[in-house]
Amino acid sequence: MDATERMSPAGPVPAVSLPAGADPADASPTAQDPAEADRADQDPADADPTDRDPAEADPADDGRRGGRLVGLALACHPGPALAVTALACALSFGSGLGGPRSALVTAAVLTGQLSVGWCNDAYDARRDAQAGRRGKPASDGTVGAGAVWAAAATALAGCVPLSLACGTLAGTVHLAAVAAAWLYNLRLKATALSWLPYVAGFGALPAVVALALPGGPAPRWWTVAAGALLGFAAHLADTLPDIAADRAAGIRGLPHQLGDRGTRLLLPLPLLAATAVLALGPPEPLDAGGAAALAWAGAAALTGPALGRRWRKAALAAAVAVAAVDLTLLLVRGVAAG
């Protein structure tokens, strides 16, 4: 081996000429691995994030993803969606549909409600942001409006086959109710016809359950009428807390035209009417349960507005109590004609 070369594990490395008197320890090789040079010169901020060790992932990324998932869940209006789905489930089991068939109706209603809730939040995102509304994930940046629209479309796509699997007529009635709810979000919400999709949707629930039964029997008229009246009341109750903010945003639905006081006064009346229809509609004579329900609904209809001056939510609380009685009567009376 030539005296000017020294051995390394990878082979001979050229020797470095040093100025006279220089310390050999200060020498640096004249040849360097290009890959090592690139890594040495690279700014850490320019590093490809895909090259990171998974163990070194930023926990904030997981937090943001978790926040978006939570935001997406809240954007579907989980309270009303679960309430309507629970009502459909109770009606299905109470009508004797059986486990598998009841699960199918419940799944169809749930996907429809999810699509309606996500459509509502996505469509109102800009208006909610301008109004400074809190608790609206699509408008406060928790989740993008595009992602909420995609979720609404996905839920709607799943709703179609699930609804039709309940029976052609039952599925058609349910899909018509879902379409009415989308129309509410996109147009009717800001008009005097804002109540119509609620009436159609709630009235359709007992009809869908009845038509999903073997043989597709016709629904009892008083169950459909009571459902429609409950839907009208649900619209008033759901809108009541937001009347002022909605008015500021230019929404002029029926409750907004009635105003806060007018809506509170009107709210118990459709609930009382629903109770009367359920108690007096069947051909059987009025029984003790129906009479008690009527008395309870009448008392709530009177006391709710009377207490409204001292407690703003008194009418809403009375409406919820009457609705519980009406739903109990609806379950007891059944949805299909014998």
Coordinates of C-alpha atoms in Angstrom, one line a residue:
M1 CA 0.0 0.0 0.0
D2 CA 1.2 3.4 -0.9
A3 CA 2.4 5.6 2.0
T4 CA 0.0 8.3 1.0
E5 CA -3.0 6.1 1.7
R6 CA -4.6 4.8 4.9
M7 CA -7.1 2.0 5.3
S8 CA -10.7 2.4 6.3
P9 CA -13.4 -0.3 6.7
A10 CA -14.8 0.8 3.3
G11 CA -11.5 0.9 1.5
P12 CA -8.6 3.3 1.0
V13 CA -9.1 6.9 1.9
P14 CA -6.9 9.6 0.4
A15 CA -4.6 11.2 2.8
V16 CA -4.9 15.0 3.5
S17 CA -2.0 17.3 3.0
L18 CA -1.6 19.6 6.0
P19 CA 0.1 23.0 6.2
A20 CA 3.3 23.0 8.1
G21 CA 2.7 23.0 11.8
A22 CA -1.0 22.2 11.5
D23 CA -2.6 19.8 14.0
P24 CA -3.7 16.6 12.3
A25 CA -6.8 16.5 14.5
D26 CA -8.1 19.7 12.8
A27 CA -8.1 18.1 9.4
S28 CA -11.4 17.3 7.6
P29 CA -11.6 14.8 4.7
T30 CA -11.7 16.3 1.2
A31 CA -14.2 13.7 0.1
Q32 CA -17.6 13.3 1.8
D33 CA -20.5 11.1 1.2
P34 CA -23.0 13.2 -0.8
A35 CA -26.0 11.9 1.1
E36 CA -24.3 12.8 4.4
A37 CA -23.6 16.3 3.0
D38 CA -27.2 16.8 2.0
R39 CA -28.4 15.7 5.4
A40 CA -25.9 18.0 7.1
D41 CA -27.0 21.0 5.0
Q42 CA -30.7 20.3 5.2
D43 CA -32.9 22.7 7.3
P44 CA -34.8 20.6 9.8
A45 CA -37.9 22.7 9.0
D46 CA -37.7 21.4 5.4
A47 CA -37.7 17.7 6.3
D48 CA -40.4 15.6 4.7
P49 CA -43.0 14.8 7.4
T50 CA -43.5 11.4 5.8
D51 CA -40.0 10.5 6.8
R52 CA -40.7 10.9 10.5
D53 CA -40.6 8.1 12.9
P54 CA -44.3 7.3 13.8
A55 CA -43.2 7.5 17.4
E56 CA -42.2 11.1 16.9
A57 CA -45.7 12.2 15.4
D58 CA -47.0 15.4 16.7
P59 CA -49.7 14.7 19.3
A60 CA -51.4 17.9 18.2
D61 CA -52.3 16.3 14.9
D62 CA -54.2 13.5 16.7
G63 CA -55.9 16.2 18.8
R64 CA -57.0 18.1 15.7
R65 CA -58.3 15.0 14.1
G66 CA -60.2 14.1 17.2
G67 CA -61.6 17.6 17.4
R68 CA -62.9 17.3 13.8
L69 CA -64.6 14.0 14.5
V70 CA -66.3 15.5 17.6
G71 CA -67.3 18.6 15.5
L72 CA -68.7 16.4 12.8
A73 CA -70.7 14.5 15.4
L74 CA -72.1 17.7 16.9
A75 CA -72.9 19.2 13.5
C76 CA -75.6 16.5 12.9
H77 CA -77.8 18.0 15.6
P78 CA -77.5 14.9 17.7
G79 CA -80.3 15.8 20.2
P80 CA -83.2 16.0 17.7
A81 CA -81.7 13.3 15.5
L82 CA -81.6 10.8 18.4
A83 CA -85.0 11.9 19.7
V84 CA -86.7 11.2 16.3
T85 CA -84.8 8.0 15.9
A86 CA -85.8 6.8 19.3
L87 CA -89.4 7.6 18.6
A88 CA -89.3 5.6 15.4
C89 CA -87.7 2.7 17.2
A90 CA -90.3 2.7 20.0
L91 CA -93.1 2.9 17.4
S92 CA -91.6 0.0 15.5
F93 CA -91.2 -2.3 18.5
G94 CA -94.6 -1.2 19.9
S95 CA -96.3 -2.1 16.7
G96 CA -95.0 -5.6 16.6
L97 CA -92.5 -5.2 13.7
G98 CA -90.0 -7.5 15.4
G99 CA -86.3 -7.1 16.0
P100 CA -84.8 -7.2 12.5
R101 CA -87.6 -5.2 10.9
S102 CA -87.6 -2.6 13.7
A103 CA -83.8 -2.3 13.3
L104 CA -84.2 -1.6 9.6
V105 CA -86.8 1.1 10.1
T106 CA -84.6 2.6 12.9
A107 CA -81.5 2.6 10.7
A108 CA -83.4 4.3 7.8
V109 CA -84.8 7.0 10.1
L110 CA -81.3 7.5 11.7
T111 CA -79.5 8.0 8.3
G112 CA -82.3 10.4 7.2
Q113 CA -82.0 12.4 10.3
L114 CA -78.2 12.6 10.1
S115 CA -78.4 13.8 6.5
V116 CA -80.9 16.5 7.5
G117 CA -78.8 17.7 10.5
W118 CA -75.5 17.8 8.5
C119 CA -77.3 19.6 5.6
N120 CA -78.6 22.2 8.1
D121 CA -75.3 23.0 9.6
A122 CA -73.4 23.1 6.3
Y123 CA -75.9 25.3 4.6
D124 CA -76.1 27.7 7.5
A125 CA -72.3 27.8 8.2
R126 CA -71.7 31.2 6.7
R127 CA -74.7 32.8 8.3
D128 CA -73.9 31.3 11.7
A129 CA -70.4 32.6 11.5
Q130 CA -71.6 36.1 10.7
A131 CA -74.1 35.9 13.6
G132 CA -71.3 34.7 16.0
R133 CA -73.3 31.7 17.0
R134 CA -71.5 29.3 19.4
G135 CA -71.7 25.5 19.3
K136 CA -71.8 25.4 15.5
P137 CA -68.8 23.3 14.3
A138 CA -69.2 24.1 10.6
S139 CA -69.1 27.9 11.3
D140 CA -66.5 28.1 14.0
G141 CA -63.7 26.2 12.2
T142 CA -63.9 23.0 14.1
V143 CA -64.8 21.1 10.9
G144 CA -65.0 22.4 7.4
A145 CA -68.3 22.9 5.7
G146 CA -67.2 20.8 2.8
A147 CA -66.7 17.8 5.1
V148 CA -70.1 18.3 6.6
W149 CA -71.7 18.4 3.1
A150 CA -69.9 15.2 2.3
A151 CA -71.2 13.6 5.5
A152 CA -74.8 14.7 4.6
A153 CA -74.5 13.3 1.1
T154 CA -73.1 10.0 2.4
A155 CA -75.9 9.6 5.0
L156 CA -78.5 10.5 2.3
A157 CA -77.1 7.9 0.0
G158 CA -77.4 5.3 2.8
C159 CA -80.9 6.3 3.6
V160 CA -82.3 5.5 0.2
P161 CA -81.7 1.7 0.1
L162 CA -82.5 1.4 3.8
S163 CA -85.8 3.1 3.4
L164 CA -86.8 1.1 0.3
A165 CA -85.8 -2.1 2.1
C166 CA -88.7 -1.4 4.5
G167 CA -91.1 -1.8 1.6
T168 CA -91.6 0.3 -1.5
L169 CA -94.5 2.3 -0.2
A170 CA -93.0 2.7 3.3
G171 CA -89.7 3.7 1.8
T172 CA -91.3 6.2 -0.6
V173 CA -93.2 7.9 2.3
H174 CA -90.0 8.1 4.4
L175 CA -87.9 9.5 1.5
A176 CA -90.6 12.1 0.8
A177 CA -90.4 13.2 4.5
V178 CA -86.6 13.4 4.3
A179 CA -86.8 15.5 1.1
A180 CA -89.2 17.8 2.8
A181 CA -86.7 18.3 5.6
W182 CA -83.9 19.1 3.1
L183 CA -86.3 21.6 1.5
Y184 CA -86.8 23.2 4.9
N185 CA -83.0 23.6 5.3
L186 CA -82.5 25.0 1.8
R187 CA -85.6 27.2 1.4
L188 CA -88.7 26.9 3.6
K189 CA -86.9 27.7 6.9
A190 CA -87.0 31.4 6.2
T191 CA -90.6 31.5 5.0
A192 CA -94.1 31.4 6.6
L193 CA -94.2 27.7 5.5
S194 CA -91.4 26.7 7.8
W195 CA -93.8 24.5 9.8
L196 CA -94.8 22.3 6.8
P197 CA -91.7 20.0 6.7
Y198 CA -92.1 19.3 10.4
V199 CA -95.7 18.4 10.0
A200 CA -94.9 16.2 7.0
G201 CA -92.0 14.5 8.8
F202 CA -93.6 13.7 12.1
G203 CA -96.9 12.7 10.4
A204 CA -95.0 10.3 8.2
L205 CA -93.4 8.4 11.1
P206 CA -96.4 6.4 12.2
A207 CA -97.3 5.9 8.5
V208 CA -93.9 4.5 7.7
V209 CA -94.1 2.1 10.6
A210 CA -97.6 0.9 9.7
L211 CA -96.7 0.4 6.0
A212 CA -93.6 -1.6 7.0
L213 CA -95.7 -4.2 8.8
P214 CA -96.5 -7.4 6.9
G215 CA -99.1 -6.7 4.3
G216 CA -98.6 -3.0 4.6
P217 CA -101.8 -2.0 6.4
A218 CA -103.0 1.5 6.2
P219 CA -102.0 3.7 9.2
R220 CA -104.7 4.9 11.6
W221 CA -105.7 8.4 10.7
W222 CA -105.5 9.7 14.3
T223 CA -101.9 8.5 14.7
V224 CA -100.9 10.4 11.5
A225 CA -102.8 13.5 12.6
A226 CA -101.3 13.4 16.1
G227 CA -97.8 13.0 14.6
A228 CA -98.4 16.0 12.4
L229 CA -99.5 18.1 15.4
L230 CA -96.5 17.0 17.4
G231 CA -94.3 18.0 14.5
F232 CA -95.9 21.5 14.5
A233 CA -95.2 21.8 18.2
A234 CA -91.6 20.5 17.7
H235 CA -91.0 23.2 15.2
L236 CA -92.2 25.9 17.6
A237 CA -90.2 24.4 20.5
D238 CA -87.0 24.0 18.4
T239 CA -87.1 27.5 17.1
L240 CA -88.1 29.3 20.2
P241 CA -84.6 29.7 21.8
D242 CA -83.1 31.1 18.6
I243 CA -85.8 33.5 17.4
A244 CA -83.8 36.7 18.2
A245 CA -80.6 35.4 16.5
D246 CA -82.5 34.1 13.5
R247 CA -84.3 37.4 13.0
A248 CA -81.0 39.2 13.0
A249 CA -79.8 36.8 10.3
G250 CA -82.9 37.6 8.1
I251 CA -84.9 34.4 8.8
R252 CA -88.6 34.9 8.8
G253 CA -90.2 31.6 9.5
L254 CA -93.6 31.3 11.2
P255 CA -92.2 31.4 14.8
H256 CA -90.1 34.5 13.9
Q257 CA -93.2 36.2 12.5
L258 CA -95.2 35.3 15.7
G259 CA -92.3 36.5 17.9
D260 CA -91.1 35.1 21.2
R261 CA -94.3 35.7 23.2
G262 CA -96.6 34.6 20.4
T263 CA -94.7 31.3 20.0
R264 CA -94.8 30.6 23.7
L265 CA -98.5 31.1 23.8
L266 CA -99.1 28.9 20.7
L267 CA -96.8 26.1 21.7
P268 CA -99.0 24.1 24.1
L269 CA -102.1 24.2 21.7
P270 CA -100.9 21.7 19.1
L271 CA -99.8 19.4 21.9
L272 CA -103.3 19.7 23.5
A273 CA -104.8 19.0 20.1
A274 CA -102.6 16.0 19.6
T275 CA -103.7 14.6 23.0
A276 CA -107.4 15.2 22.1
V277 CA -107.0 13.4 18.7
L278 CA -105.2 10.4 20.4
A279 CA -107.8 10.2 23.2
L280 CA -110.9 10.7 21.1
G281 CA -110.0 9.5 17.7
P282 CA -110.2 5.7 18.2
P283 CA -113.7 4.3 17.9
E284 CA -113.5 2.9 21.4
P285 CA -115.1 4.9 24.2
L286 CA -112.8 7.3 26.1
D287 CA -111.0 5.4 28.8
A288 CA -109.5 6.5 32.0
G289 CA -106.0 6.9 30.5
G290 CA -107.3 9.1 27.7
A291 CA -109.2 11.3 30.2
A292 CA -106.2 11.7 32.4
A293 CA -104.0 12.6 29.4
L294 CA -106.5 15.2 28.3
A295 CA -106.7 16.7 31.8
W296 CA -102.9 16.8 32.0
A297 CA -102.5 18.4 28.6
G298 CA -105.2 21.0 29.4
A299 CA -103.5 22.0 32.7
A300 CA -100.1 22.3 30.9
A301 CA -101.6 24.3 28.1
L302 CA -102.9 26.9 30.7
T303 CA -100.0 27.0 33.2
G304 CA -97.1 27.0 30.7
P305 CA -97.9 30.5 29.2
A306 CA -99.1 31.8 32.6
L307 CA -95.7 31.1 34.1
G308 CA -93.9 32.4 31.1
R309 CA -93.6 35.9 32.5
R310 CA -91.5 34.5 35.4
W311 CA -89.7 31.7 33.7
R312 CA -89.0 32.1 30.0
K313 CA -88.8 28.3 29.4
A314 CA -92.0 27.5 31.2
A315 CA -94.0 27.0 28.0
L316 CA -91.2 24.8 26.6
A317 CA -91.1 22.7 29.7
A318 CA -94.9 22.3 29.7
A319 CA -94.7 21.3 26.0
V320 CA -92.1 18.6 26.7
A321 CA -94.3 17.2 29.5
V322 CA -97.4 17.1 27.3
A323 CA -95.4 15.5 24.4
A324 CA -94.3 12.7 26.7
V325 CA -98.0 11.9 27.5
D326 CA -98.9 12.2 23.8
L327 CA -96.1 9.8 22.8
T328 CA -97.3 7.3 25.4
L329 CA -100.8 7.4 24.1
L330 CA -99.5 7.0 20.5
L331 CA -97.6 3.9 21.5
V332 CA -100.6 2.5 23.4
R333 CA -103.1 3.2 20.6
G334 CA -100.9 1.6 17.9
V335 CA -100.2 2.9 14.4
A336 CA -101.9 0.5 12.0
A337 CA -105.6 -0.1 11.3
G338 CA -106.9 -3.4 12.4

